[in-house]
Short mmCIF file of N, CA and C in Angstrom, two decimals:
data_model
loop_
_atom_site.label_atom_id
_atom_site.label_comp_id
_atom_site.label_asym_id
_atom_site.label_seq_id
_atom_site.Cartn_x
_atom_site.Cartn_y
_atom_site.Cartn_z
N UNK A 1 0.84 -1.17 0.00
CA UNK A 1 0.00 0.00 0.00
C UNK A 1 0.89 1.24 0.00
N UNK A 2 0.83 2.25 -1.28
CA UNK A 2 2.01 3.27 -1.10
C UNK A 2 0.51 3.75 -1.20
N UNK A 3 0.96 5.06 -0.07
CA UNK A 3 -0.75 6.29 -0.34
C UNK A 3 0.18 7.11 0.01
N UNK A 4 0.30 8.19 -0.83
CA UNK A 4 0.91 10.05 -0.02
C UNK A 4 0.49 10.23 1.22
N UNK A 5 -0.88 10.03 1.11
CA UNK A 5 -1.15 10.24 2.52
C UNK A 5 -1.11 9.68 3.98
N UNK A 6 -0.19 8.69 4.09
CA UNK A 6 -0.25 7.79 5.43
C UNK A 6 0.98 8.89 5.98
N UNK A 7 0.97 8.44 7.04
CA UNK A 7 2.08 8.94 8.05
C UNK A 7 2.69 7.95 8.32
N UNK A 8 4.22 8.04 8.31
CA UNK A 8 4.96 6.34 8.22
C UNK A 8 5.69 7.07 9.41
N UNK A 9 6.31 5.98 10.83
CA UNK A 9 7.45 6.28 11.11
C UNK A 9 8.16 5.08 12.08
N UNK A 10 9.45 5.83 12.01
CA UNK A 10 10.01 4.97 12.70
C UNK A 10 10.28 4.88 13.98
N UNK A 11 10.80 4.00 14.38
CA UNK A 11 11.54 4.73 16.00
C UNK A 11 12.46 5.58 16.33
N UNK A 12 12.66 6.34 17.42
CA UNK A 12 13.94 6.99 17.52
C UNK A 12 14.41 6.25 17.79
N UNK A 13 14.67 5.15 18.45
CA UNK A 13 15.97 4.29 18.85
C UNK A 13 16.87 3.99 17.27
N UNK A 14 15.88 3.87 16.29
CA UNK A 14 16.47 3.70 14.82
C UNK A 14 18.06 4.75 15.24
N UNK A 15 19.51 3.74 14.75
CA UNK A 15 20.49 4.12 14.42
C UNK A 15 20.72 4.78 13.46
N UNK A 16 21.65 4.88 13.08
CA UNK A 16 22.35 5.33 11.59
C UNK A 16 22.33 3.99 10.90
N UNK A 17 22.73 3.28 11.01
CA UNK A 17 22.70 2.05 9.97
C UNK A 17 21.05 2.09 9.09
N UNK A 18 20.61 2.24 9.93
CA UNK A 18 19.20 1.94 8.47
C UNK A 18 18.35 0.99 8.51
N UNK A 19 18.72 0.04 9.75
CA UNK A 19 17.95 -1.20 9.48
C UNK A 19 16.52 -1.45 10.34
N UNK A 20 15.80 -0.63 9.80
CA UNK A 20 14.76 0.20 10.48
C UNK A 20 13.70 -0.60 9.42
N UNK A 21 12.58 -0.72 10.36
CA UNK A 21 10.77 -0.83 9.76
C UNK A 21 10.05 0.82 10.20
N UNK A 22 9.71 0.88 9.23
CA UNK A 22 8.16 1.56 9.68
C UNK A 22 7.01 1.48 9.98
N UNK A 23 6.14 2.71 10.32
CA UNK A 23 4.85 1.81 10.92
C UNK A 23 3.84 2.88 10.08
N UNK A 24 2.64 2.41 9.70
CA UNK A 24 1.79 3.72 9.95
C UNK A 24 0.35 3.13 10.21
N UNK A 25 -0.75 4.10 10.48
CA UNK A 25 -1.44 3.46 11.45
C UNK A 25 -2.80 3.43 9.89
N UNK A 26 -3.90 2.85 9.80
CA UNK A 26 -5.23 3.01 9.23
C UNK A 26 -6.17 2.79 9.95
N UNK A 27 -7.13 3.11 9.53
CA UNK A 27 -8.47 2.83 10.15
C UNK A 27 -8.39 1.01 10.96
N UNK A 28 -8.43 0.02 9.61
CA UNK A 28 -8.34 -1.32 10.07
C UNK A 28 -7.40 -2.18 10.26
N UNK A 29 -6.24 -1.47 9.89
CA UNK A 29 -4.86 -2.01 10.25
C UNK A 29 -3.69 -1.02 10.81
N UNK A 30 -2.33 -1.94 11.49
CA UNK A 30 -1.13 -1.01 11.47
C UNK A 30 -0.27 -1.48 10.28
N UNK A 31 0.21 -1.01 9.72
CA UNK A 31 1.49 -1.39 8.36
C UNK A 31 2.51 -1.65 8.69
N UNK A 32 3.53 -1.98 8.36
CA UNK A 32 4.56 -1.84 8.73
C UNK A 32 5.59 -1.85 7.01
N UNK A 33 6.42 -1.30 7.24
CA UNK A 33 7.47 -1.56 5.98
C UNK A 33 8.84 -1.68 6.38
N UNK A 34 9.52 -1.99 5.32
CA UNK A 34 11.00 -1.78 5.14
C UNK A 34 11.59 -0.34 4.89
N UNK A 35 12.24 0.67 5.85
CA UNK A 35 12.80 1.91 5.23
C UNK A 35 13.55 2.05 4.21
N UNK A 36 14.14 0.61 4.16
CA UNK A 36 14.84 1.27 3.08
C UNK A 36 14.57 0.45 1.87
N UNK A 37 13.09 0.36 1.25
CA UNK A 37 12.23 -0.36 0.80
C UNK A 37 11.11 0.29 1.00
N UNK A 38 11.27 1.72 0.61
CA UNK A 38 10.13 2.00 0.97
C UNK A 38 8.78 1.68 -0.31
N UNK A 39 9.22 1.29 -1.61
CA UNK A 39 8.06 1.08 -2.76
C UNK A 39 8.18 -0.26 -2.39
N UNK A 40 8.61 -1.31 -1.54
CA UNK A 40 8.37 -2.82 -1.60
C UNK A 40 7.33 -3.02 -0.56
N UNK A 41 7.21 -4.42 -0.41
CA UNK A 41 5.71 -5.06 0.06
C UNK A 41 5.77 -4.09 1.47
N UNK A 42 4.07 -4.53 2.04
CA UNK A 42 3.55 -3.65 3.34
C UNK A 42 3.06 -5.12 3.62
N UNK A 43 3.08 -5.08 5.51
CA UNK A 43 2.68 -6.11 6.00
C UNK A 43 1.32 -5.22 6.74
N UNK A 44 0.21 -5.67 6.59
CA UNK A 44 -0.60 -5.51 7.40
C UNK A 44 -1.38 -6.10 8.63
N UNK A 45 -1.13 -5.19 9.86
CA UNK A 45 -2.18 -6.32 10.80
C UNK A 45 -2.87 -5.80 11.16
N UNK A 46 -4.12 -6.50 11.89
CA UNK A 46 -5.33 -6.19 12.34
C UNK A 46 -4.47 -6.07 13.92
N UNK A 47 -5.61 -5.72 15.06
CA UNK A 47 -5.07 -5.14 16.34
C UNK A 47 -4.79 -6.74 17.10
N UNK A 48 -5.64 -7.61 16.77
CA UNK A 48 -5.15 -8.80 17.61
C UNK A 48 -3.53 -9.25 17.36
N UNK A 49 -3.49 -9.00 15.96
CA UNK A 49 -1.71 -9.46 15.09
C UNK A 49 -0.90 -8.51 15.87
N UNK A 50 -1.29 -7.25 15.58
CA UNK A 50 -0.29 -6.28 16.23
C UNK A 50 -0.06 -6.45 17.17
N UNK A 51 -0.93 -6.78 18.54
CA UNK A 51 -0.50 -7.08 20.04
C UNK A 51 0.53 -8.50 19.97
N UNK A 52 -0.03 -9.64 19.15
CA UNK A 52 0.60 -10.42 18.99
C UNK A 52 2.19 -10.41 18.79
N UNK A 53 2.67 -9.63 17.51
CA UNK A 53 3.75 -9.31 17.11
C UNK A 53 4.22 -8.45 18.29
N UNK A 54 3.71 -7.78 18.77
CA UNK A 54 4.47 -6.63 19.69
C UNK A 54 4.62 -7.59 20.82
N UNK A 55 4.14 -8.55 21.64
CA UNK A 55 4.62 -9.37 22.70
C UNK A 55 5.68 -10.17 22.09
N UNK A 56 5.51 -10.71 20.98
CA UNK A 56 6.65 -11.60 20.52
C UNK A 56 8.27 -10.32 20.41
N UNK A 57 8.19 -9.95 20.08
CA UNK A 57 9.08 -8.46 20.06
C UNK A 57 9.46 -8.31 21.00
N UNK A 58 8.93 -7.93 22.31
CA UNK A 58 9.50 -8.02 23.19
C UNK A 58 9.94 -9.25 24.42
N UNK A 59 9.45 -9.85 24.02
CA UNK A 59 9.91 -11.44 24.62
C UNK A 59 11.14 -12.11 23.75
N UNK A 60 11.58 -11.65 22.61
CA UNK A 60 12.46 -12.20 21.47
C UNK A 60 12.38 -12.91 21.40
N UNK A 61 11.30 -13.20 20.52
CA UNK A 61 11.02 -14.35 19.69
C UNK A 61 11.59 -13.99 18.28
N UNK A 62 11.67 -12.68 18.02
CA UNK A 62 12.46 -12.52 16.63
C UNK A 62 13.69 -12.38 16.63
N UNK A 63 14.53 -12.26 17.79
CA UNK A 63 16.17 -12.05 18.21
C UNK A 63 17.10 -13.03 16.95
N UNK A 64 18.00 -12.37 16.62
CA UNK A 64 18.98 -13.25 15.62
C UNK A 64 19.25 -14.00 16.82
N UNK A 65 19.95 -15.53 16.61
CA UNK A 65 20.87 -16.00 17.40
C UNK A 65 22.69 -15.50 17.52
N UNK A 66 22.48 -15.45 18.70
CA UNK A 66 23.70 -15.14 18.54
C UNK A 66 25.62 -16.00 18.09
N UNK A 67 25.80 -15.85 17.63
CA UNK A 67 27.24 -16.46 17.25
C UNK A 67 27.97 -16.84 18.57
#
């Protein structure tokens, strides 16, 4: 979904490196993208996904392993 009109953003914790998602909010979903990707795919979730994803996030369930 590219629209002029969404409001995309990121976090401030976002570094300099770049390796940042965005978010922006709609009526029936939150988005999320790639920044630096910003014309490639949009993930959309409804509010149950979003809570979902956001507990997994912070529990690291998405953490790289470490070396």
């Amino acid at each position: 979904m590219q629209d002029a009109t969404l409001t995309w953003r990121k976090s401030t914790r976002s570094g300099a490196a770049g390796h940042c998602v965005e978010v922006a909010a709609v009526p029936s979903a939150v988005l999320m993208r790639d920044s630096k990707d910003v014309a490639g795919p949009v993930l959309a979730f409804g509010d149950a996904g979003w809570a979902r994803f956001i507990a997994g996030v912070r529990d690291g369930e998405f953490d790289r392993p470490r070396a």
